[in-house]
XYZ file of C-alpha atoms in Angstrom:
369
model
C -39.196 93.778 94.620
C -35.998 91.905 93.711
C -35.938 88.073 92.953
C -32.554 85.780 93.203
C -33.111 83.686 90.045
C -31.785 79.956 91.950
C -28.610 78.537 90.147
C -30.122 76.301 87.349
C -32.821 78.715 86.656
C -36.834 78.219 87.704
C -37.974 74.813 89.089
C -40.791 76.403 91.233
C -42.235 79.707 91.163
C -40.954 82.120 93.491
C -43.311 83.784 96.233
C -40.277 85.187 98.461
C -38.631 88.151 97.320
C -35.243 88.792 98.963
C -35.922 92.413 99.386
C -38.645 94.766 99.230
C -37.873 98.728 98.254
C -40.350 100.954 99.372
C -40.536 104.760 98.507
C -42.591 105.349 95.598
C -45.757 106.834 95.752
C -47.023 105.577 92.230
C -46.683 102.891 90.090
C -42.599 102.259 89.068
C -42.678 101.502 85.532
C -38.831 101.600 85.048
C -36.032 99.712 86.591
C -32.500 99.899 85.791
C -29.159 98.270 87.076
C -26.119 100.035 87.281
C -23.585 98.805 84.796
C -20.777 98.588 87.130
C -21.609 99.044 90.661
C -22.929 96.097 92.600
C -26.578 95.842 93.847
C -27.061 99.397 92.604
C -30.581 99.755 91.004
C -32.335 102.793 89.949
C -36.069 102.913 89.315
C -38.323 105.335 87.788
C -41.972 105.742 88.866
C -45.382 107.601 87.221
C -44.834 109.916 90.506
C -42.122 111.403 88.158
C -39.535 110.737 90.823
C -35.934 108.505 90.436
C -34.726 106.576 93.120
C -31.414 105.103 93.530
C -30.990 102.050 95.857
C -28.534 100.338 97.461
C -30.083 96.890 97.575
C -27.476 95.401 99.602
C -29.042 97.248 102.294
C -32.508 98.402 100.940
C -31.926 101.625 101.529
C -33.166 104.195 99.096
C -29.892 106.177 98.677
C -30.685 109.188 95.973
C -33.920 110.709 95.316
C -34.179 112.900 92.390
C -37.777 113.510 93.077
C -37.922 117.664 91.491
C -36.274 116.803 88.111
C -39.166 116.182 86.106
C -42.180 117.884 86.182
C -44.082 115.096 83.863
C -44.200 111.635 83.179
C -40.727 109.848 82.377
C -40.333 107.540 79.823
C -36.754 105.359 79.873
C -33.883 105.930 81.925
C -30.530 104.637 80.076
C -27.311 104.953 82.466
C -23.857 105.814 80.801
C -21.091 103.226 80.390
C -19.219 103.409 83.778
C -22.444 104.494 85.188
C -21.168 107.993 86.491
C -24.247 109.661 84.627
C -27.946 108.930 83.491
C -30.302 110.464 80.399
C -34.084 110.747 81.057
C -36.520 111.057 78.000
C -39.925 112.521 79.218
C -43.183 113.495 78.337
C -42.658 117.365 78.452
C -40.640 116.669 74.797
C -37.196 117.499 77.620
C -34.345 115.132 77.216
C -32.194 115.624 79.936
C -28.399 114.029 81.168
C -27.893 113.961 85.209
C -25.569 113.397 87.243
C -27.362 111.585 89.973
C -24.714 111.891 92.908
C -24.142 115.650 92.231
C -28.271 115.858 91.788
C -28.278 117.974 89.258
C -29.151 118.259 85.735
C -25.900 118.257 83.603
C -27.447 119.059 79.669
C -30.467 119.579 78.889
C -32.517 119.680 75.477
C -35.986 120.905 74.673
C -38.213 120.053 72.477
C -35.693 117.312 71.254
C -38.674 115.434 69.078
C -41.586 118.019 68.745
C -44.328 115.456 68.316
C -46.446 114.642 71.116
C -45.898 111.002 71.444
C -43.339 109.136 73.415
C -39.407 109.511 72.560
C -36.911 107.377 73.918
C -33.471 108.387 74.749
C -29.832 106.232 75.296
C -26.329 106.370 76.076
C -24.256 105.600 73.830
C -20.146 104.107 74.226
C -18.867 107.646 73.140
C -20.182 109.536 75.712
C -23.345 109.822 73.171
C -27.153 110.298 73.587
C -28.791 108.462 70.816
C -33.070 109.324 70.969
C -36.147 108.003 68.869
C -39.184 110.469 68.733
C -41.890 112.123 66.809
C -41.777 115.431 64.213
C -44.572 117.804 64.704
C -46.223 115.593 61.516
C -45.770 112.322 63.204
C -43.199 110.970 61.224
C -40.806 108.788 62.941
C -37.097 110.407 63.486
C -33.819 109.556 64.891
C -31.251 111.924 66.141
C -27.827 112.001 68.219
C -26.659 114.522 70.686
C -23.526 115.289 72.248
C -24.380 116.218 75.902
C -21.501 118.762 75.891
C -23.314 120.834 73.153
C -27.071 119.907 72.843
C -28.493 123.027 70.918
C -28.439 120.978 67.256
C -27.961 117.056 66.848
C -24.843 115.666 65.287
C -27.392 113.575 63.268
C -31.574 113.437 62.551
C -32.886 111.257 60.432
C -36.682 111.097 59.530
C -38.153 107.508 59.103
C -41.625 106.888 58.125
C -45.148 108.031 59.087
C -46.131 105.273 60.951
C -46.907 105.500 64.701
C -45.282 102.651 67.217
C -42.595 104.022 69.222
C -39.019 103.028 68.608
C -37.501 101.234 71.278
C -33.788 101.351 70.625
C -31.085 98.534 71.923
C -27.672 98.797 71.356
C -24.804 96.991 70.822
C -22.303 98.959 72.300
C -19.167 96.094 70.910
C -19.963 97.090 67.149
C -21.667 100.328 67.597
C -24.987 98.851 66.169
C -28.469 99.913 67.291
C -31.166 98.064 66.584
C -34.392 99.975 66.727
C -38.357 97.918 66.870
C -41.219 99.787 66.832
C -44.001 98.680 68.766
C -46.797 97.102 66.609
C -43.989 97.011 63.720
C -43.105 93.661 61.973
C -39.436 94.527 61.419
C -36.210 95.528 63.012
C -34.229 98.307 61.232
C -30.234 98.288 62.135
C -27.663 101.469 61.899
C -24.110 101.384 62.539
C -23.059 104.374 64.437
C -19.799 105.651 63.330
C -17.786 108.956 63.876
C -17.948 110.150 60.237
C -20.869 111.911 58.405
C -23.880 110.864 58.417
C -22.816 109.410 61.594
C -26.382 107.224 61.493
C -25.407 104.857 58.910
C -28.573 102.348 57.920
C -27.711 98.753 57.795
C -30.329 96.618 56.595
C -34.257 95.481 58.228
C -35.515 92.170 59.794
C -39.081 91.548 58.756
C -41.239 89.207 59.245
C -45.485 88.962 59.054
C -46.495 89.179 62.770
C -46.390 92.199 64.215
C -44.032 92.607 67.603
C -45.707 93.630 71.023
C -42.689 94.032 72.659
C -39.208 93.132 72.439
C -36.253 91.918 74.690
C -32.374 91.686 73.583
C -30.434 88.761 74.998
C -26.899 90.168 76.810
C -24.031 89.941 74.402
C -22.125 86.667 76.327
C -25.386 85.001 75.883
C -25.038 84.905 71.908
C -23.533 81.394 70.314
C -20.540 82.390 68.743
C -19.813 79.582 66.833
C -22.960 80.081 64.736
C -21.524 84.237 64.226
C -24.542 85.538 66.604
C -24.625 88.793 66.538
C -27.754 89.727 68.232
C -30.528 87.574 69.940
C -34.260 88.889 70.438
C -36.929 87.725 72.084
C -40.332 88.862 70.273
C -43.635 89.273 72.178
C -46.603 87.803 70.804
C -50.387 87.275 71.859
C -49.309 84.337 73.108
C -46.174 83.506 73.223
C -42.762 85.103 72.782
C -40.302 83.955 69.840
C -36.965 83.823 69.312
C -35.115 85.971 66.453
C -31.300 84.949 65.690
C -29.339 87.785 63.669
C -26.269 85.842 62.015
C -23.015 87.048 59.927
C -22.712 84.861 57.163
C -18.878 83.540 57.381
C -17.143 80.462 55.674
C -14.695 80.699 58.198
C -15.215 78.009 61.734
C -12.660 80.014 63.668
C -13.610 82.392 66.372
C -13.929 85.829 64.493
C -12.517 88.726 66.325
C -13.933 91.392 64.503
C -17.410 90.047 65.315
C -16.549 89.215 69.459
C -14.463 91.982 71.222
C -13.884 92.099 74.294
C -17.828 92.729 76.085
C -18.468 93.705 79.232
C -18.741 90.390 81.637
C -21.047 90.037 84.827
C -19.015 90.818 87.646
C -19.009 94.369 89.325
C -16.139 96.786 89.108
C -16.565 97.843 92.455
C -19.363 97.161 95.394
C -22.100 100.033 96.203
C -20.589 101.835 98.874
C -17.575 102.928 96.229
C -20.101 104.197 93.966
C -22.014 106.204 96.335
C -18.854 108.226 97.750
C -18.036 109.221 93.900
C -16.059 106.128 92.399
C -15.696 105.538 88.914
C -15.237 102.044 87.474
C -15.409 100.421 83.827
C -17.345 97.356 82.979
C -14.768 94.231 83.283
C -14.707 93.010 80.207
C -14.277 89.203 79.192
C -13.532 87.284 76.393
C -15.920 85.492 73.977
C -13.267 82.969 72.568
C -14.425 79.841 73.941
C -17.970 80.998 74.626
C -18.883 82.239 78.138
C -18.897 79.838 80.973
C -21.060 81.480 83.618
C -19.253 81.305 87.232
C -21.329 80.524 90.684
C -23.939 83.051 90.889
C -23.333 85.539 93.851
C -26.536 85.105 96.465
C -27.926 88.748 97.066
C -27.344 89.107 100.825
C -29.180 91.544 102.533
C -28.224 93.513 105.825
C -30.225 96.431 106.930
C -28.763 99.196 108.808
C -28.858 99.402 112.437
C -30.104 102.758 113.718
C -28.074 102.149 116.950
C -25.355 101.874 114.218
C -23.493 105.790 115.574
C -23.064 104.195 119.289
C -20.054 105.362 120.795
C -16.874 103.287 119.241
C -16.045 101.207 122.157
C -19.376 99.475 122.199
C -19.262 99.236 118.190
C -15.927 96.920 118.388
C -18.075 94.609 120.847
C -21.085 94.452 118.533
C -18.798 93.647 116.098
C -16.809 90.708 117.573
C -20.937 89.502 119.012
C -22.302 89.714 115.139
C -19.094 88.068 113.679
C -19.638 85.472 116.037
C -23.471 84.922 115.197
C -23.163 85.107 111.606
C -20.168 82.434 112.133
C -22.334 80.486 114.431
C -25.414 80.540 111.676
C -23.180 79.854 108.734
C -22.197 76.968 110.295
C -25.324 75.388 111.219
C -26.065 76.425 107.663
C -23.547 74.500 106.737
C -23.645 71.400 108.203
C -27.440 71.226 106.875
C -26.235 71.558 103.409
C -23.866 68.783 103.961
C -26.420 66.381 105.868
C -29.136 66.948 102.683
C -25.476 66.043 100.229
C -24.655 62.896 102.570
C -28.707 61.799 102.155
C -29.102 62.868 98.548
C -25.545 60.619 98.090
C -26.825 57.503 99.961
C -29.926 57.577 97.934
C -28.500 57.730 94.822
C -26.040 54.758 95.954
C -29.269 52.801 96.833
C -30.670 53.349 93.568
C -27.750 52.128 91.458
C -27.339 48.952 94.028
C -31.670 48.255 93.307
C -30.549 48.451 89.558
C -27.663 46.661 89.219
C -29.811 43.485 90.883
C -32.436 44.099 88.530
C -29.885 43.924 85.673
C -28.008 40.884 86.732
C -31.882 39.211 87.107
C -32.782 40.329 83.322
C -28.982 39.172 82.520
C -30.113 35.502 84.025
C -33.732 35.799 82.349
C -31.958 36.448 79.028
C -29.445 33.725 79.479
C -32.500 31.413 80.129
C -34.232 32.009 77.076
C -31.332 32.000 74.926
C -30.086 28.301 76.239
């Protein structure tokens, strides 16, 4: 199901979705935008399938439903979204190309242990995973999908046994990797020179973490130096963790805020599908980010009459433009009528209080004589 999140966030809890997609035959456990496409969604189900929507029109556009012959565990797409990497449980990370539908690089046994491994894109063109050796200790490797018979990089952690679920900053080439049950967060700059995996430093703290969100890079303050933002699961509650660079400094620091990649879509659905390309639009973090007017997810099946012969279509067209012209405007005018009322009670309200404060004024002027 997808949700339009109203303006100014939650007043009431929502019991409409704006669309249902329907084509799984298990449990979906995953669910993925598309980093530059709009209303392009992929999801990932325990049916071992991936489905790629266009929820602009609910259709289910791509089915890579013979890929994987166990259960998948992430989904991460590339940076222009042109590609995806799957980790699963047969110990297979794999890189697709989902329009083509078929599997571009491909590496066995990437972690040998039996528990689950997670696998991302990186900026580069990358694939950073977290797994398991055959003695359960914790590693960390990188791949280049062009040659993935040995990693650039592995790097063996620790014995202990919550799976490390990776989030990276692609703007400074920092990933951030929490380990379910862990108390800590252990950072690594990822850098083009040997070792490649460079470790930066670890959060800790004494509960452990449940699970863990990361707050999108326009969300951070950067007048405080924000770096990172997570959002820590608890029993019962979740909490807040603020990563900071120290500076003395109160002006915006560039190093720290390049460029990121902003909200808006390169390029609408229909692009993507016929075998566009697009980069994220990136935006400026100067003066902090000043979200626009959210976008309202519109939804418009397809017709099956839709391959009627053209002379009717042009018809159809000019009756539909019409309707939705005609319902916009009644839509309209209600928006305006609840304004006007919403206006006039507000006026009432301030004419109510201005009498009561010229009676207190009088009051007060009694008392005081």
């Amino acid at each position: 199901m997808v949700w339009q999140i109203p303006e100014n966030g939650l007043t009431l809890s929502l019991t409409e979705p704006v669309v249902i997609l329907e084509g799984h035959s298990k449990r979906v456990g995953i669910v993925a935008w598309h980093p530059t496409a709009r209303n392009v969604l992929l999801s990932a189900g325990c049916d071992n399938a991936i489905i790629i929507w266009n929820v602009g029109t609910g259709e289910a556009l791509i089915n890579l439903d013979d890929m994987h012959s166990d259960m998948i565990y992430n989904v991460s797409w590339n940076r222009n979204g042109s590609l995806i990497c799957t980790a699963s449980k047969d110990k297979k990370v794999r890189v697709i190309d989902p329009r083509k539908q078929e599997i571009v690089a491909e590496k066995e046994k990437a972690h040998e242990g039996a528990r689950p491994m997670r696998a991302i894109f990186l900026a580069d063109g990358n694939v950073f995973t977290t797994g398991f050796s055959r003695m359960s200790e914790r590693q960390l490797a990188l791949w280049n999908p062009k040659n993935m018979e040995e990693p650039i990089a592995l790097h063996e952690m620790d014995t202990s046994n919550g799976v490390l679920l990776p989030f990276y900053d692609p703007d400074t080439s920092i990933i951030y990797l929490c380990g379910k049950g862990d108390s800590s967060i252990r950072y690594f700059e990822i850098t083009d020179e040997s070792p490649y995996v460079h470790y930066l430093n670890t959060f800790s703290s004494k509960e452990p973490q449940r699970g863990m969100g990361y707050m999108p890079k326009r969300g951070l303050d950067v007048n405080k130096c924000e770096i990172a933002r997570f959002f820590k699961l608890h029993e019962r509650k979740c909490e807040p963790i603020i990563m900071t660079v120290p500076r003395k400094s109160d002006l915006f620091q560039d190093d720290l805020y390049p460029d990121t990649a902003g909200p808006e879509a390169a390029m609408e659905a229909e692009e993507w599908f016929e075998g566009k390309n697009a980069d994220p639009i990136l935006i400026s973090l100067k003066h902090g980010y000043i979200p626009g007017k959210n976008r309202d997810l519109k939804v418009v099946k397809k017709n099956i009459l839709d391959s009627k012969p053209t002379a009717n279509k042009k018809c159809d067209l000019i009756n539909v433009s019409k309707k939705t012209a005609d319902t916009s405007s009644v839509q309209n005018e209600a928006k305006l009528d609840e304004i006007l009322k919403e206006i006039k009670s507000i006026k009432d309200t301030i004419c109510n209080q201005d009498e009561r404060i010229s009676k207190l004024e009088e009051q007060m002027a009694k008392i005081a004589a």
